[in-house]
């Protein structure tokens, strides 16, 4: 899809989402306050090619600091070296109709990504077509292969690997569903369809991480961070709202300090630090180079933030920083 068409589609959608600021009860935390102290050594580590659809959507870090990323509009999975050099690993096949039927967005896109110690990469692909939408696997030296089909009328987005490395959880931002599927692939099972996952005008369930016996999920429209307990037999417990008032929240990462996270707020061009009590503060913003941030990853004290430039349409990039008070 041409860059201008993508920009128009995403601009309209994200601006609509930004207007859907959730109603927060009196006395509750209502979003981020300006306090950028925790991060130091903030710099842009890599710039990507907007004209080629290199809008980075999600990230998975390798032990040496290399980043596997998805380029949403490029339909690509790439690897970014610690020095900032990008190398495309694979381009997923284009749908016959060009992806115009992709729900909400109108263009095919690669979204969530994780990897396993053997070098296998798993990614999600949304096309609006039954033959391509789903979970894809890439093994070293082999072509990408779809191993689980997902509904064409949905938008698979966030991807999380369980602590035992045998199961994946997939958020669907349109259908308001969390799917689960074994690493070997097969037929996905609807793990949770709780109303807290549903969209409210644009996109709902988004980022996902497994942490401390639960699946944590963000809802972009509702500005919430949810904790869904993983019960015996892999059943889903009732979602608990752990933080709210962060409309536009996308993907996130745990800092290593209990339940504290760093989260990307896409439309507002911010990264916020969300503490275990649900309070939040801004640690990065547009002045630092953010352009519609989509995801965050940490390796020790090193922080990685992807910006897709969906609406700014200027500079999709990878920002790096250090979390100075991490312990």
XYZ file of C-alpha atoms in Angstrom:
327
model
C 0.000 0.000 0.000
C 1.396 3.456 -0.848
C 2.836 5.465 2.034
C 0.266 8.249 1.623
C -2.661 5.793 1.791
C -1.281 4.172 4.918
C -0.769 7.565 6.529
C -4.332 8.669 5.779
C -5.824 5.415 7.068
C -3.769 5.348 10.240
C -4.146 9.069 10.914
C -7.923 8.907 10.814
C -8.050 5.793 12.955
C -5.551 6.911 15.581
C -7.015 10.372 15.871
C -10.417 8.791 16.419
C -8.921 6.529 19.079
C -7.237 9.452 20.810
C -10.622 11.108 21.179
C -11.949 8.095 23.059
C -10.427 9.063 26.412
C -11.921 6.699 28.985
C -13.962 7.982 31.882
C -12.007 7.457 35.089
C -13.621 7.468 38.517
C -12.827 10.346 40.843
C -9.630 9.744 42.762
C -8.232 7.255 40.243
C -4.950 7.700 38.394
C -5.699 9.467 35.124
C -2.564 9.036 33.103
C 1.019 10.127 32.986
C 2.586 13.115 34.669
C 5.758 14.729 33.363
C 8.718 13.210 35.194
C 11.437 11.835 32.917
C 14.138 11.047 35.475
C 14.592 7.247 35.255
C 16.022 7.102 31.710
C 19.479 8.262 30.669
C 21.659 8.021 27.554
C 18.596 8.477 25.325
C 19.446 8.305 21.629
C 18.044 7.170 18.290
C 19.915 3.970 17.441
C 18.397 3.261 14.005
C 16.251 4.952 11.377
C 14.028 2.942 9.040
C 12.739 3.427 5.494
C 9.195 4.749 5.646
C 8.744 4.563 1.867
C 9.404 0.806 2.031
C 6.749 0.292 4.712
C 9.356 -0.155 7.453
C 7.032 0.905 10.258
C 8.337 -1.110 13.226
C 5.489 -2.638 15.191
C 6.920 -5.152 17.637
C 10.245 -6.303 19.041
C 11.928 -9.367 20.552
C 15.488 -9.104 21.879
C 18.224 -11.676 21.435
C 20.839 -12.239 24.179
C 23.515 -10.181 22.375
C 21.291 -7.104 22.065
C 20.219 -7.787 18.484
C 16.538 -6.985 17.969
C 14.084 -8.971 15.893
C 11.375 -6.585 14.708
C 8.291 -6.618 12.535
C 7.865 -3.956 9.846
C 4.090 -3.581 9.786
C 3.401 -2.167 6.331
C 6.380 -3.914 4.755
C 5.008 -7.359 5.714
C 8.508 -8.098 6.946
C 10.469 -9.554 9.800
C 13.884 -7.951 10.200
C 16.883 -8.064 12.479
C 18.529 -4.904 13.801
C 22.108 -5.255 14.982
C 23.406 -3.575 18.158
C 24.986 -1.002 15.835
C 21.609 -0.189 14.285
C 21.930 -1.939 10.927
C 18.689 -3.572 9.714
C 18.579 -6.803 7.719
C 15.319 -8.239 6.389
C 14.900 -11.896 7.345
C 11.643 -12.583 5.519
C 8.795 -10.916 3.645
C 5.392 -12.544 4.053
C 3.283 -13.126 0.938
C 0.964 -10.334 -0.157
C -2.768 -11.092 -0.179
C -4.395 -11.270 -3.605
C -6.536 -8.188 -2.933
C -3.630 -6.173 -1.570
C -5.018 -6.393 1.953
C -7.729 -3.762 1.548
C -10.059 -5.984 3.544
C -7.830 -6.016 6.630
C -10.191 -4.987 9.454
C -9.997 -1.353 10.612
C -6.634 -0.589 8.986
C -7.128 -1.563 5.352
C -3.583 -2.811 4.689
C -1.810 -6.109 5.484
C 0.545 -5.938 8.446
C 2.928 -8.022 10.503
C 2.427 -7.453 14.213
C 3.552 -9.433 17.285
C 6.857 -11.292 17.407
C 8.623 -13.682 19.799
C 11.533 -16.086 19.439
C 12.701 -19.266 21.145
C 16.271 -20.237 22.147
C 16.695 -22.466 19.081
C 16.420 -19.427 16.804
C 12.827 -19.981 15.709
C 10.831 -16.785 15.205
C 7.049 -16.572 15.523
C 5.081 -13.655 14.166
C 1.490 -12.613 13.535
C 0.093 -11.519 10.199
C -3.229 -9.765 9.546
C -4.507 -9.521 5.973
C -8.292 -9.761 6.038
C -8.004 -13.015 4.071
C -8.530 -16.565 5.317
C -5.486 -17.974 3.523
C -2.880 -15.767 5.209
C -4.142 -14.327 8.501
C -2.628 -16.118 11.470
C 0.506 -17.259 13.283
C 3.642 -17.761 11.177
C 6.841 -19.611 12.051
C 10.326 -18.931 10.687
C 13.070 -21.443 11.334
C 16.686 -20.623 10.458
C 17.328 -21.313 6.791
C 13.688 -22.083 6.002
C 10.881 -20.102 4.405
C 8.116 -18.672 6.631
C 5.162 -21.010 7.147
C 1.738 -20.372 8.628
C 1.155 -22.840 11.457
C -2.162 -21.559 12.830
C -5.011 -19.855 10.989
C -6.851 -17.028 12.735
C -10.165 -15.392 11.781
C -9.857 -13.154 8.726
C -12.306 -10.689 10.277
C -9.988 -10.159 13.237
C -6.682 -8.376 13.778
C -4.107 -10.572 15.570
C -1.779 -8.141 17.279
C 0.043 -8.982 20.536
C 2.015 -12.213 20.915
C 3.302 -13.662 24.202
C 5.231 -16.832 25.002
C 4.483 -18.674 28.232
C 7.163 -19.257 30.833
C 7.593 -22.913 29.911
C 8.039 -22.114 26.220
C 5.322 -24.434 25.002
C 2.356 -22.155 24.354
C 1.610 -18.807 22.744
C -1.062 -16.253 23.600
C -2.428 -13.984 20.872
C -4.500 -10.839 21.335
C -7.074 -9.919 18.697
C -7.630 -6.168 18.730
C -10.835 -6.271 16.684
C -12.554 -9.374 18.056
C -11.598 -8.608 21.685
C -10.248 -12.114 22.151
C -7.130 -13.782 23.492
C -6.311 -16.939 21.557
C -3.930 -19.647 22.670
C -2.067 -22.139 20.498
C 0.810 -24.586 21.116
C 4.253 -23.724 19.727
C 3.763 -26.588 17.301
C 0.769 -24.805 15.802
C -2.722 -26.121 15.166
C -6.198 -24.800 15.806
C -6.263 -21.765 18.122
C -8.551 -21.845 21.148
C -10.353 -18.742 22.403
C -8.748 -18.451 25.843
C -10.577 -15.288 26.964
C -13.362 -13.192 25.471
C -13.856 -10.998 28.545
C -15.566 -7.660 27.814
C -12.503 -5.814 29.126
C -10.690 -6.937 25.960
C -13.182 -5.415 23.523
C -12.446 -2.316 21.431
C -14.324 0.922 21.976
C -14.327 2.479 18.530
C -10.939 1.418 17.134
C -8.714 -1.298 18.651
C -9.028 -3.195 21.927
C -6.709 -5.896 23.300
C -3.199 -5.112 22.159
C 0.131 -5.785 23.891
C 0.633 -9.033 25.793
C 3.191 -10.497 28.193
C 3.228 -13.533 30.503
C 4.376 -12.504 33.990
C 4.043 -13.985 37.466
C 1.341 -16.535 36.729
C -0.796 -14.304 34.543
C -1.205 -12.898 31.066
C -0.973 -9.108 31.093
C -2.779 -7.321 28.274
C -3.290 -3.695 27.281
C -6.456 -2.244 25.739
C -5.616 0.648 23.416
C -9.084 2.222 23.263
C -9.831 1.905 26.973
C -6.358 2.911 28.125
C -6.084 -0.008 30.527
C -3.532 -2.544 31.679
C -5.163 -5.874 32.544
C -3.916 -8.874 34.480
C -5.608 -12.171 33.556
C -4.651 -15.039 35.891
C -3.596 -18.276 34.206
C -5.520 -20.928 36.125
C -4.928 -24.643 36.446
C -5.322 -26.413 33.137
C -4.516 -23.135 31.306
C -7.956 -21.627 31.855
C -8.337 -17.856 32.087
C -9.296 -16.099 35.273
C -11.276 -12.862 35.464
C -9.350 -9.801 34.216
C -8.158 -7.336 36.836
C -7.576 -3.689 35.856
C -4.104 -2.838 37.167
C -3.836 0.662 35.649
C -6.070 2.992 33.650
C -6.256 6.410 32.031
C -3.621 5.663 29.352
C -5.553 5.915 26.092
C -3.452 4.799 23.148
C -1.462 2.256 25.185
C 0.184 -0.264 22.875
C 2.816 -2.838 23.859
C 4.941 -2.830 27.018
C 7.701 -4.556 28.959
C 8.313 -5.377 32.608
C 11.320 -3.604 34.102
C 12.331 -6.410 36.462
C 10.999 -4.555 39.509
C 7.929 -6.620 40.335
C 4.887 -5.524 38.362
C 6.382 -2.239 37.149
C 6.287 -1.719 33.374
C 7.351 0.686 30.652
C 4.564 1.113 28.090
C 4.289 2.773 24.687
C 1.421 5.240 24.183
C 1.019 5.369 20.428
C -1.104 8.418 19.597
C 0.165 10.561 22.505
C 3.819 9.919 21.489
C 4.889 8.873 24.980
C 6.493 6.083 26.928
C 5.214 5.864 30.472
C 6.437 4.106 33.575
C 3.555 2.334 35.310
C 4.178 1.408 38.929
C 2.620 -1.561 40.729
C 0.043 0.743 42.358
C -1.218 1.842 38.918
C 0.274 5.338 38.991
C 2.215 6.416 35.934
C 4.638 9.061 34.742
C 6.080 10.045 31.385
C 9.695 8.982 30.802
C 9.980 9.674 27.037
C 8.057 11.864 24.606
C 8.227 13.408 21.135
C 11.133 15.646 22.171
C 13.202 12.468 22.584
C 12.409 11.340 19.042
C 9.287 9.238 19.600
C 7.037 8.976 16.536
C 3.976 6.893 17.435
C 5.797 4.409 19.693
C 4.507 0.870 19.381
C 6.536 -1.374 21.664
C 9.156 -1.527 24.401
C 11.727 -4.162 25.317
C 14.327 -4.400 28.067
C 17.545 -6.359 28.412
C 18.929 -5.664 31.855
C 19.104 -1.873 32.126
C 18.972 -1.362 28.347
C 15.661 -0.029 27.029
C 14.563 -0.360 23.396
C 11.569 1.553 21.984
C 10.184 1.228 18.462
C 8.364 4.108 16.753
C 6.291 3.377 13.652
C 5.534 6.973 12.535
C 2.037 5.886 11.528
C 0.626 9.410 11.711
C 3.736 11.558 11.990
C 4.957 9.958 8.723
C 8.450 11.330 9.288
C 10.938 9.046 11.007
C 10.204 5.452 12.017
C 13.027 4.547 14.360
C 14.523 2.532 17.177
C 15.314 4.520 20.322
C 17.638 3.212 23.016
C 18.164 4.364 26.598
C 19.245 3.135 30.013
C 17.037 2.674 33.051
C 19.319 4.172 35.669
C 17.503 3.149 38.818
C 16.778 -0.394 37.685
C 17.467 -2.981 40.372
